[in-house]
CSV table of N, CA and C in Angstrom, one decimal:
chain,number,residue,atom,x,y,z
A,1,MET,N,-96.3,-47.1,94.4
A,1,MET,CA,-95.4,-46.5,93.5
A,1,MET,C,-94.1,-47.2,93.5
A,2,THR,N,-93.6,-47.6,92.4
A,2,THR,CA,-92.3,-48.2,92.2
A,2,THR,C,-91.6,-47.4,91.1
A,3,ILE,N,-90.3,-47.3,91.3
A,3,ILE,CA,-89.4,-46.7,90.2
A,3,ILE,C,-88.3,-47.7,89.9
A,4,THR,N,-87.7,-47.5,88.7
A,4,THR,CA,-86.7,-48.4,88.3
A,4,THR,C,-85.4,-48.0,88.9
A,5,GLN,N,-84.4,-49.0,88.9
A,5,GLN,CA,-83.1,-48.7,89.5
A,5,GLN,C,-82.4,-47.6,88.7
A,6,GLN,N,-82.6,-47.5,87.4
A,6,GLN,CA,-81.9,-46.5,86.7
A,6,GLN,C,-82.4,-45.1,87.1
A,7,GLN,N,-83.7,-45.0,87.4
A,7,GLN,CA,-84.3,-43.7,87.9
A,7,GLN,C,-83.7,-43.4,89.2
A,8,LYS,N,-83.6,-44.4,90.1
A,8,LYS,CA,-82.9,-44.1,91.4
A,8,LYS,C,-81.5,-43.7,91.3
A,9,ASN,N,-80.8,-44.3,90.4
A,9,ASN,CA,-79.3,-44.0,90.2
A,9,ASN,C,-79.2,-42.6,89.6
A,10,THR,N,-80.1,-42.2,88.7
A,10,THR,CA,-80.0,-40.9,88.1
A,10,THR,C,-80.4,-39.8,89.2
A,11,ALA,N,-81.4,-40.1,90.0
A,11,ALA,CA,-81.7,-39.1,91.1
A,11,ALA,C,-80.6,-39.0,92.1
A,12,SER,N,-79.9,-40.1,92.4
A,12,SER,CA,-78.8,-40.1,93.3
A,12,SER,C,-77.6,-39.2,92.8
A,13,VAL,N,-77.4,-39.3,91.5
A,13,VAL,CA,-76.3,-38.6,90.9
A,13,VAL,C,-76.6,-37.1,91.0
A,14,PHE,N,-77.8,-36.7,90.6
A,14,PHE,CA,-78.2,-35.3,90.7
A,14,PHE,C,-78.2,-34.8,92.1
A,15,ALA,N,-78.6,-35.6,93.1
A,15,ALA,CA,-78.6,-35.2,94.5
A,15,ALA,C,-77.1,-35.0,95.0
A,16,ILE,N,-76.2,-35.9,94.5
A,16,ILE,CA,-74.8,-35.7,94.9
A,16,ILE,C,-74.3,-34.3,94.4
A,17,LEU,N,-74.6,-34.0,93.1
A,17,LEU,CA,-74.2,-32.7,92.5
A,17,LEU,C,-74.9,-31.6,93.3
A,18,ALA,N,-76.1,-31.7,93.6
A,18,ALA,CA,-76.8,-30.6,94.4
A,18,ALA,C,-76.2,-30.4,95.8
A,19,GLY,N,-75.8,-31.5,96.4
A,19,GLY,CA,-75.1,-31.4,97.7
A,19,GLY,C,-73.8,-30.7,97.6
A,20,LEU,N,-73.0,-31.1,96.6
A,20,LEU,CA,-71.7,-30.4,96.4
A,20,LEU,C,-71.8,-29.0,96.1
A,21,ILE,N,-72.8,-28.6,95.3
A,21,ILE,CA,-73.0,-27.2,94.9
A,21,ILE,C,-73.5,-26.4,96.1
A,22,SER,N,-74.3,-27.1,97.0
A,22,SER,CA,-74.8,-26.3,98.2
A,22,SER,C,-73.8,-25.8,99.2
A,23,ILE,N,-72.7,-26.5,99.2
A,23,ILE,CA,-71.7,-26.2,100.3
A,23,ILE,C,-71.2,-24.7,100.2
A,24,PRO,N,-70.8,-24.2,99.1
A,24,PRO,CA,-70.3,-22.8,99.1
A,24,PRO,C,-71.4,-21.8,99.0
A,25,LEU,N,-72.6,-22.2,98.8
A,25,LEU,CA,-73.7,-21.2,98.7
A,25,LEU,C,-74.2,-20.8,100.0
A,26,THR,N,-75.0,-19.7,100.0
A,26,THR,CA,-75.6,-19.2,101.3
A,26,THR,C,-76.7,-20.1,101.7
A,27,TRP,N,-76.7,-20.5,103.0
A,27,TRP,CA,-77.7,-21.4,103.6
A,27,TRP,C,-78.8,-20.5,104.2
A,28,MET,N,-78.4,-19.5,104.9
A,28,MET,CA,-79.3,-18.5,105.5
A,28,MET,C,-78.6,-17.2,105.7
A,29,THR,N,-79.4,-16.2,105.8
A,29,THR,CA,-78.9,-14.8,106.1
A,29,THR,C,-79.5,-14.4,107.4
A,30,ILE,N,-78.7,-14.0,108.3
A,30,ILE,CA,-79.1,-13.5,109.6
A,30,ILE,C,-79.0,-12.0,109.7
A,31,ARG,N,-80.1,-11.3,110.0
A,31,ARG,CA,-80.1,-9.9,110.1
A,31,ARG,C,-79.9,-9.5,111.5
A,32,GLU,N,-79.1,-8.4,111.7
A,32,GLU,CA,-78.7,-7.9,113.0
A,32,GLU,C,-78.3,-8.9,114.0
A,33,PRO,N,-77.2,-9.6,113.7
A,33,PRO,CA,-76.7,-10.7,114.5
A,33,PRO,C,-76.2,-10.1,115.9
A,34,LEU,N,-76.3,-10.9,116.9
A,34,LEU,CA,-75.8,-10.6,118.3
A,34,LEU,C,-74.5,-11.4,118.5
A,35,LEU,N,-73.6,-10.8,119.1
A,35,LEU,CA,-72.4,-11.5,119.5
A,35,LEU,C,-72.4,-11.6,121.0
A,36,LEU,N,-72.3,-12.8,121.6
A,36,LEU,CA,-72.3,-13.1,123.0
A,36,LEU,C,-70.8,-13.1,123.5
A,37,SER,N,-70.5,-12.3,124.5
A,37,SER,CA,-69.2,-12.3,125.0
A,37,SER,C,-69.1,-13.4,126.1
A,38,GLY,N,-67.9,-13.7,126.6
A,38,GLY,CA,-67.7,-14.7,127.6
A,38,GLY,C,-68.3,-14.4,128.9
A,39,LEU,N,-68.7,-13.1,129.1
A,39,LEU,CA,-69.3,-12.7,130.4
A,39,LEU,C,-70.8,-12.7,130.3
A,40,GLY,N,-71.4,-13.1,129.2
A,40,GLY,CA,-72.8,-13.2,129.0
A,40,GLY,C,-73.4,-11.9,128.5
A,41,ASN,N,-72.6,-10.9,128.1
A,41,ASN,CA,-73.1,-9.7,127.6
A,41,ASN,C,-73.3,-9.9,126.1
A,42,SER,N,-74.3,-9.3,125.5
A,42,SER,CA,-74.5,-9.4,124.1
A,42,SER,C,-74.1,-8.1,123.4
A,43,LEU,N,-73.5,-8.2,122.3
A,43,LEU,CA,-73.0,-7.0,121.6
A,43,LEU,C,-73.6,-7.0,120.2
A,44,HIS,N,-74.1,-5.9,119.8
A,44,HIS,CA,-74.6,-5.8,118.4
A,44,HIS,C,-73.4,-5.5,117.5
A,45,LEU,N,-73.4,-6.3,116.4
A,45,LEU,CA,-72.3,-6.2,115.4
A,45,LEU,C,-72.7,-5.0,114.5
A,46,PRO,N,-71.7,-4.3,114.1
A,46,PRO,CA,-72.0,-3.1,113.2
A,46,PRO,C,-72.5,-3.5,111.8
A,47,ILE,N,-72.4,-4.8,111.5
A,47,ILE,CA,-72.9,-5.2,110.2
A,47,ILE,C,-74.4,-5.5,110.2
A,48,GLY,N,-75.1,-5.3,109.1
A,48,GLY,CA,-76.5,-5.4,109.1
A,48,GLY,C,-77.0,-6.8,108.9
A,49,GLN,N,-76.1,-7.7,108.3
A,49,GLN,CA,-76.5,-9.1,108.1
A,49,GLN,C,-75.3,-10.0,108.0
A,50,LEU,N,-75.5,-11.2,108.3
A,50,LEU,CA,-74.4,-12.2,108.3
A,50,LEU,C,-74.9,-13.4,107.4
A,51,ASN,N,-74.1,-13.7,106.4
A,51,ASN,CA,-74.4,-14.8,105.5
A,51,ASN,C,-73.8,-16.1,106.1
A,52,VAL,N,-74.6,-17.1,106.2
A,52,VAL,CA,-74.1,-18.4,106.7
A,52,VAL,C,-74.1,-19.4,105.5
A,53,THR,N,-72.9,-19.9,105.2
A,53,THR,CA,-72.7,-20.8,104.1
A,53,THR,C,-72.5,-22.3,104.7
A,54,GLY,N,-72.4,-23.2,103.8
A,54,GLY,CA,-72.0,-24.5,104.2
A,54,GLY,C,-70.6,-24.7,104.7
A,55,VAL,N,-69.8,-23.7,104.4
A,55,VAL,CA,-68.4,-23.7,104.8
A,55,VAL,C,-68.2,-23.2,106.2
A,56,ASN,N,-68.9,-22.1,106.5
A,56,ASN,CA,-68.7,-21.4,107.8
A,56,ASN,C,-69.8,-21.7,108.9
A,57,GLY,N,-70.9,-22.3,108.5
A,57,GLY,CA,-72.0,-22.5,109.4
A,57,GLY,C,-72.0,-23.8,110.1
A,58,THR,N,-72.8,-23.8,111.2
A,58,THR,CA,-73.0,-25.1,112.0
A,58,THR,C,-74.5,-25.2,112.3
A,59,ILE,N,-74.9,-26.4,112.6
A,59,ILE,CA,-76.2,-26.7,113.0
A,59,ILE,C,-76.1,-27.5,114.3
A,60,THR,N,-76.7,-27.1,115.4
A,60,THR,CA,-76.6,-27.8,116.7
A,60,THR,C,-77.9,-28.5,117.0
A,61,PHE,N,-77.9,-29.8,117.0
A,61,PHE,CA,-79.0,-30.6,117.5
A,61,PHE,C,-78.3,-31.8,118.1
A,62,LEU,N,-78.4,-31.9,119.4
A,62,LEU,CA,-77.7,-32.9,120.2
A,62,LEU,C,-76.2,-32.6,120.4
A,63,PHE,N,-75.6,-32.2,119.3
A,63,PHE,CA,-74.2,-31.8,119.3
A,63,PHE,C,-74.0,-30.8,118.1
A,64,LYS,N,-73.0,-30.0,118.2
A,64,LYS,CA,-72.7,-29.0,117.1
A,64,LYS,C,-72.0,-29.7,115.9
A,65,SER,N,-72.6,-29.5,114.8
A,65,SER,CA,-72.0,-30.1,113.5
A,65,SER,C,-71.8,-29.1,112.5
A,66,PRO,N,-70.7,-29.0,111.8
A,66,PRO,CA,-70.5,-28.1,110.7
A,66,PRO,C,-71.5,-28.5,109.5
A,67,ILE,N,-72.0,-27.6,108.8
A,67,ILE,CA,-72.9,-27.8,107.7
A,67,ILE,C,-72.2,-28.7,106.6
A,68,TRP,N,-71.0,-28.4,106.3
A,68,TRP,CA,-70.3,-29.2,105.3
A,68,TRP,C,-70.2,-30.7,105.7
A,69,PHE,N,-70.1,-31.0,107.0
A,69,PHE,CA,-70.1,-32.4,107.5
A,69,PHE,C,-71.5,-33.0,107.3
A,70,ILE,N,-72.5,-32.3,107.6
A,70,ILE,CA,-73.9,-32.8,107.5
A,70,ILE,C,-74.2,-33.1,106.0
A,71,VAL,N,-73.8,-32.2,105.1
A,71,VAL,CA,-74.0,-32.4,103.7
A,71,VAL,C,-73.2,-33.5,103.2
A,72,GLY,N,-72.0,-33.7,103.8
A,72,GLY,CA,-71.2,-34.9,103.4
A,72,GLY,C,-71.8,-36.2,103.8
A,73,ILE,N,-72.6,-36.2,104.9
A,73,ILE,CA,-73.3,-37.4,105.3
A,73,ILE,C,-74.4,-37.6,104.3
A,74,ALA,N,-75.1,-36.6,103.9
A,74,ALA,CA,-76.2,-36.7,102.9
A,74,ALA,C,-75.7,-37.2,101.5
A,75,ILE,N,-74.5,-36.7,101.1
A,75,ILE,CA,-73.9,-37.1,99.9
A,75,ILE,C,-73.5,-38.6,100.0
A,76,SER,N,-72.9,-39.0,101.2
A,76,SER,CA,-72.5,-40.4,101.3
A,76,SER,C,-73.8,-41.3,101.3
A,77,ALA,N,-74.9,-40.8,101.8
A,77,ALA,CA,-76.1,-41.6,101.7
A,77,ALA,C,-76.5,-41.9,100.3
A,78,ASN,N,-76.3,-41.0,99.4
A,78,ASN,CA,-76.6,-41.2,98.0
A,78,ASN,C,-75.5,-42.1,97.4
A,79,VAL,N,-74.2,-42.0,97.8
A,79,VAL,CA,-73.2,-42.8,97.3
A,79,VAL,C,-73.4,-44.3,97.8
A,80,ILE,N,-73.9,-44.4,99.0
A,80,ILE,CA,-74.2,-45.8,99.5
A,80,ILE,C,-75.3,-46.4,98.7
A,81,GLN,N,-76.3,-45.6,98.3
A,81,GLN,CA,-77.4,-46.1,97.4
A,81,GLN,C,-76.8,-46.7,96.1
A,82,LEU,N,-75.9,-45.9,95.5
A,82,LEU,CA,-75.3,-46.4,94.3
A,82,LEU,C,-74.4,-47.6,94.5
A,83,MET,N,-73.7,-47.7,95.6
A,83,MET,CA,-72.8,-48.8,95.8
A,83,MET,C,-73.6,-50.1,96.2
A,84,GLN,N,-74.7,-49.9,96.9
A,84,GLN,CA,-75.5,-51.1,97.2
A,84,GLN,C,-76.1,-51.8,96.0
A,85,ASN,N,-76.4,-51.0,95.0
A,85,ASN,CA,-77.1,-51.5,93.9
A,85,ASN,C,-76.1,-52.0,92.8
A,86,SER,N,-74.8,-51.8,93.0
A,86,SER,CA,-73.9,-52.2,92.0
A,86,SER,C,-73.5,-53.7,92.1
A,87,ARG,N,-73.8,-54.3,93.3
A,87,ARG,CA,-73.5,-55.7,93.6
A,87,ARG,C,-72.0,-55.9,93.7
A,88,GLN,N,-71.2,-54.8,93.7
A,88,GLN,CA,-69.8,-55.0,93.8
A,88,GLN,C,-69.3,-54.8,95.3
A,89,TYR,N,-70.2,-54.3,96.2
A,89,TYR,CA,-69.8,-54.0,97.5
A,89,TYR,C,-70.8,-54.7,98.5
A,90,ALA,N,-70.3,-55.0,99.6
A,90,ALA,CA,-71.1,-55.6,100.7
A,90,ALA,C,-71.5,-54.6,101.7
A,91,ILE,N,-72.5,-53.8,101.5
A,91,ILE,CA,-72.8,-52.7,102.4
A,91,ILE,C,-74.1,-53.1,103.1
A,92,PRO,N,-74.2,-53.0,104.4
A,92,PRO,CA,-75.4,-53.5,105.1
A,92,PRO,C,-76.6,-52.6,104.8
A,93,TRP,N,-77.7,-53.2,104.8
A,93,TRP,CA,-79.0,-52.5,104.4
A,93,TRP,C,-79.2,-51.3,105.3
A,94,PHE,N,-78.9,-51.3,106.6
A,94,PHE,CA,-79.2,-50.2,107.5
A,94,PHE,C,-78.3,-49.0,107.3
A,95,ALA,N,-77.2,-49.1,106.6
A,95,ALA,CA,-76.3,-48.0,106.3
A,95,ALA,C,-77.0,-46.9,105.5
A,96,GLY,N,-77.7,-47.3,104.5
A,96,GLY,CA,-78.5,-46.3,103.7
A,96,GLY,C,-79.5,-45.6,104.6
A,97,TRP,N,-80.2,-46.4,105.4
A,97,TRP,CA,-81.3,-45.8,106.3
A,97,TRP,C,-80.7,-44.8,107.3
A,98,VAL,N,-79.6,-45.2,107.9
A,98,VAL,CA,-79.1,-44.3,109.0
A,98,VAL,C,-78.5,-43.0,108.4
A,99,THR,N,-77.8,-43.1,107.3
A,99,THR,CA,-77.2,-41.9,106.8
A,99,THR,C,-78.3,-41.0,106.2
A,100,SER,N,-79.3,-41.6,105.5
A,100,SER,CA,-80.4,-40.7,104.9
A,100,SER,C,-81.2,-40.0,106.0
A,101,ILE,N,-81.5,-40.7,107.1
A,101,ILE,CA,-82.3,-40.1,108.1
A,101,ILE,C,-81.5,-39.1,108.8
A,102,PHE,N,-80.3,-39.3,109.1
A,102,PHE,CA,-79.4,-38.4,109.7
A,102,PHE,C,-79.4,-37.1,108.9
A,103,GLY,N,-79.1,-37.2,107.6
A,103,GLY,CA,-79.1,-36.0,106.7
A,103,GLY,C,-80.4,-35.2,106.7
A,104,VAL,N,-81.5,-35.9,106.6
A,104,VAL,CA,-82.8,-35.2,106.5
A,104,VAL,C,-83.1,-34.5,107.8
A,105,VAL,N,-82.9,-35.2,108.9
A,105,VAL,CA,-83.2,-34.6,110.2
A,105,VAL,C,-82.3,-33.4,110.5
A,106,TRP,N,-81.0,-33.5,110.3
A,106,TRP,CA,-80.1,-32.4,110.7
A,106,TRP,C,-80.4,-31.2,109.8
A,107,ILE,N,-80.5,-31.4,108.5
A,107,ILE,CA,-80.7,-30.3,107.5
A,107,ILE,C,-82.1,-29.7,107.7
A,108,GLY,N,-83.1,-30.6,108.0
A,108,GLY,CA,-84.4,-30.1,108.3
A,108,GLY,C,-84.5,-29.2,109.5
A,109,ILE,N,-83.7,-29.6,110.5
A,109,ILE,CA,-83.7,-28.7,111.7
A,109,ILE,C,-83.1,-27.4,111.4
A,110,GLY,N,-82.1,-27.3,110.6
A,110,GLY,CA,-81.5,-26.0,110.3
A,110,GLY,C,-82.5,-25.2,109.5
A,111,ILE,N,-83.2,-25.8,108.6
A,111,ILE,CA,-84.2,-25.1,107.8
A,111,ILE,C,-85.3,-24.6,108.7
A,112,CYS,N,-85.8,-25.4,109.6
A,112,CYS,CA,-86.9,-25.0,110.5
A,112,CYS,C,-86.5,-23.9,111.4
A,113,VAL,N,-85.2,-23.9,111.9
A,113,VAL,CA,-84.8,-22.8,112.7
A,113,VAL,C,-84.8,-21.5,111.9
A,114,ALA,N,-84.4,-21.5,110.6
A,114,ALA,CA,-84.4,-20.3,109.8
A,114,ALA,C,-85.8,-19.9,109.5
A,115,LEU,N,-86.7,-20.9,109.2
A,115,LEU,CA,-88.1,-20.5,108.8
A,115,LEU,C,-88.9,-19.9,110.0
A,116,PHE,N,-88.6,-20.3,111.2
A,116,PHE,CA,-89.4,-19.8,112.3
A,116,PHE,C,-88.7,-18.7,113.1
A,117,SER,N,-87.6,-18.2,112.6
A,117,SER,CA,-86.9,-17.1,113.2
A,117,SER,C,-87.3,-15.8,112.5
A,118,ASP,N,-87.4,-14.8,113.3
A,118,ASP,CA,-87.8,-13.5,112.7
A,118,ASP,C,-86.5,-12.7,112.2
A,119,LYS,N,-85.4,-13.3,112.4
A,119,LYS,CA,-84.1,-12.6,112.0
A,119,LYS,C,-83.3,-13.3,110.9
A,120,ALA,N,-83.9,-14.5,110.4
A,120,ALA,CA,-83.1,-15.3,109.5
A,120,ALA,C,-84.0,-15.6,108.3
A,121,THR,N,-83.4,-15.6,107.1
A,121,THR,CA,-84.1,-16.1,105.9
A,121,THR,C,-83.3,-17.2,105.2
A,122,LEU,N,-84.0,-18.1,104.6
A,122,LEU,CA,-83.3,-19.2,103.9
A,122,LEU,C,-82.6,-18.8,102.6
A,123,GLY,N,-81.5,-19.5,102.3
A,123,GLY,CA,-80.8,-19.3,101.1
A,123,GLY,C,-80.9,-20.6,100.2
A,124,ILE,N,-80.5,-20.5,99.0
A,124,ILE,CA,-80.6,-21.6,98.1
A,124,ILE,C,-79.8,-22.8,98.5
A,125,GLY,N,-78.7,-22.6,99.2
A,125,GLY,CA,-77.8,-23.7,99.6
A,125,GLY,C,-78.6,-24.7,100.5
A,126,SER,N,-79.4,-24.1,101.4
A,126,SER,CA,-80.2,-25.0,102.3
A,126,SER,C,-81.2,-25.9,101.6
A,127,LEU,N,-81.8,-25.3,100.5
A,127,LEU,CA,-82.7,-26.1,99.7
A,127,LEU,C,-82.0,-27.2,98.9
A,128,LEU,N,-80.9,-26.8,98.4
A,128,LEU,CA,-80.1,-27.8,97.6
A,128,LEU,C,-79.6,-28.9,98.5
A,129,GLY,N,-79.2,-28.6,99.7
A,129,GLY,CA,-78.7,-29.6,100.7
A,129,GLY,C,-79.9,-30.5,101.2
A,130,PHE,N,-81.1,-29.9,101.3
A,130,PHE,CA,-82.2,-30.7,101.7
A,130,PHE,C,-82.7,-31.6,100.6
A,131,PHE,N,-82.5,-31.1,99.4
A,131,PHE,CA,-82.8,-32.0,98.2
A,131,PHE,C,-81.9,-33.2,98.2
A,132,CYS,N,-80.6,-33.0,98.4
A,132,CYS,CA,-79.6,-34.0,98.5
A,132,CYS,C,-80.0,-35.1,99.5
A,133,ALA,N,-80.3,-34.6,100.7
A,133,ALA,CA,-80.7,-35.6,101.8
A,133,ALA,C,-82.0,-36.2,101.5
A,134,GLY,N,-83.0,-35.5,101.0
A,134,GLY,CA,-84.3,-36.0,100.7
A,134,GLY,C,-84.3,-37.1,99.6
A,135,VAL,N,-83.5,-36.9,98.6
A,135,VAL,CA,-83.5,-37.9,97.5
A,135,VAL,C,-82.9,-39.3,98.1
A,136,ALA,N,-81.9,-39.2,98.9
A,136,ALA,CA,-81.4,-40.4,99.5
A,136,ALA,C,-82.4,-41.1,100.3
A,137,LEU,N,-83.2,-40.4,101.1
A,137,LEU,CA,-84.3,-41.0,101.9
A,137,LEU,C,-85.4,-41.6,101.0
A,138,PHE,N,-85.7,-40.8,100.0
A,138,PHE,CA,-86.7,-41.3,99.0
A,138,PHE,C,-86.3,-42.6,98.4
A,139,CYS,N,-85.1,-42.7,98.0
A,139,CYS,CA,-84.6,-43.9,97.3
A,139,CYS,C,-84.6,-45.1,98.2
A,140,VAL,N,-84.4,-44.9,99.5
A,140,VAL,CA,-84.4,-46.0,100.5
A,140,VAL,C,-85.8,-46.4,100.7
A,141,ILE,N,-86.8,-45.5,100.8
A,141,ILE,CA,-88.2,-45.8,101.1
A,141,ILE,C,-88.9,-46.4,100.0
A,142,VAL,N,-88.8,-45.9,98.8
A,142,VAL,CA,-89.6,-46.3,97.6
A,142,VAL,C,-89.0,-47.6,97.1
A,143,PRO,N,-89.9,-48.6,96.9
A,143,PRO,CA,-89.4,-49.9,96.4
A,143,PRO,C,-88.9,-49.8,94.9
A,144,THR,N,-88.0,-50.6,94.6
A,144,THR,CA,-87.5,-50.7,93.2
A,144,THR,C,-88.3,-51.7,92.4
A,145,SER,N,-88.6,-51.3,91.2
A,145,SER,CA,-89.3,-52.2,90.3
A,145,SER,C,-88.5,-53.4,90.0
A,146,THR,N,-89.1,-54.6,90.1
A,146,THR,CA,-88.3,-55.8,89.8
A,146,THR,C,-88.1,-56.1,88.4
A,147,GLN,N,-89.1,-55.6,87.6
A,147,GLN,CA,-89.0,-55.8,86.1
A,147,GLN,C,-88.5,-54.5,85.5
A,148,GLU,N,-87.3,-54.6,85.0
A,148,GLU,CA,-86.7,-53.5,84.3
A,148,GLU,C,-87.2,-53.4,82.9
A,149,ASP,N,-87.4,-52.2,82.4
A,149,ASP,CA,-87.9,-51.9,81.1
A,149,ASP,C,-86.6,-52.0,80.2
A,150,PRO,N,-86.7,-52.9,79.2
A,150,PRO,CA,-85.5,-53.0,78.2
A,150,PRO,C,-85.4,-51.7,77.4
A,151,LEU,N,-84.2,-51.5,77.0
A,151,LEU,CA,-84.0,-50.3,76.1
A,151,LEU,C,-84.7,-50.6,74.7
A,152,PRO,N,-85.3,-49.6,74.1
A,152,PRO,CA,-85.9,-49.8,72.8
A,152,PRO,C,-84.9,-50.2,71.8
A,153,THR,N,-85.3,-51.1,70.9
A,153,THR,CA,-84.3,-51.5,69.9
A,153,THR,C,-84.9,-51.1,68.5
A,154,ILE,N,-84.0,-50.8,67.7
A,154,ILE,CA,-84.4,-50.4,66.3
A,154,ILE,C,-84.3,-51.6,65.4
A,155,THR,N,-85.4,-51.9,64.8
A,155,THR,CA,-85.4,-53.0,63.8
A,155,THR,C,-85.5,-52.5,62.4
A,156,ASP,N,-84.9,-53.2,61.5
A,156,ASP,CA,-84.9,-52.9,60.1
A,156,ASP,C,-86.2,-53.3,59.5
A,157,ALA,N,-87.0,-52.4,59.0
A,157,ALA,CA,-88.4,-52.7,58.5
A,157,ALA,C,-88.3,-53.2,57.1
A,158,SER,N,-87.2,-53.3,56.4
A,158,SER,CA,-87.1,-53.7,55.0
A,158,SER,C,-87.1,-55.2,54.8
């Protein structure tokens, strides 16, 4: 399967928009959250649920990262795709790979934690964020068609 460069560019632009939109949205909702005190005691909060957004949430895998930072990496992976194909910038080939894999892994871990937790449910923000990271990785993996389809021309039939 090959796709044209125009299709990759269009997908990258929509992924960037999805990533930006995902940041203020709810990524997951945690029911009956526990608050751990410095002494190791857990306290039940009087609120029934806690909404985690891209602004106030973090994902911990190897180190603690804010969600907005991880989405920023996924957005930058799509920007790198656009910049590499413009022939105006000298971006190394591995930059797209590293940023795309980083975004997919970190966001995927956050989604898996919510999916396999009995106290958390996913929100639309996490799906949009994963779409942003997934498109970047898809564009890196799938080869680009070398023969571009020309735009249709209108000819005068008279």
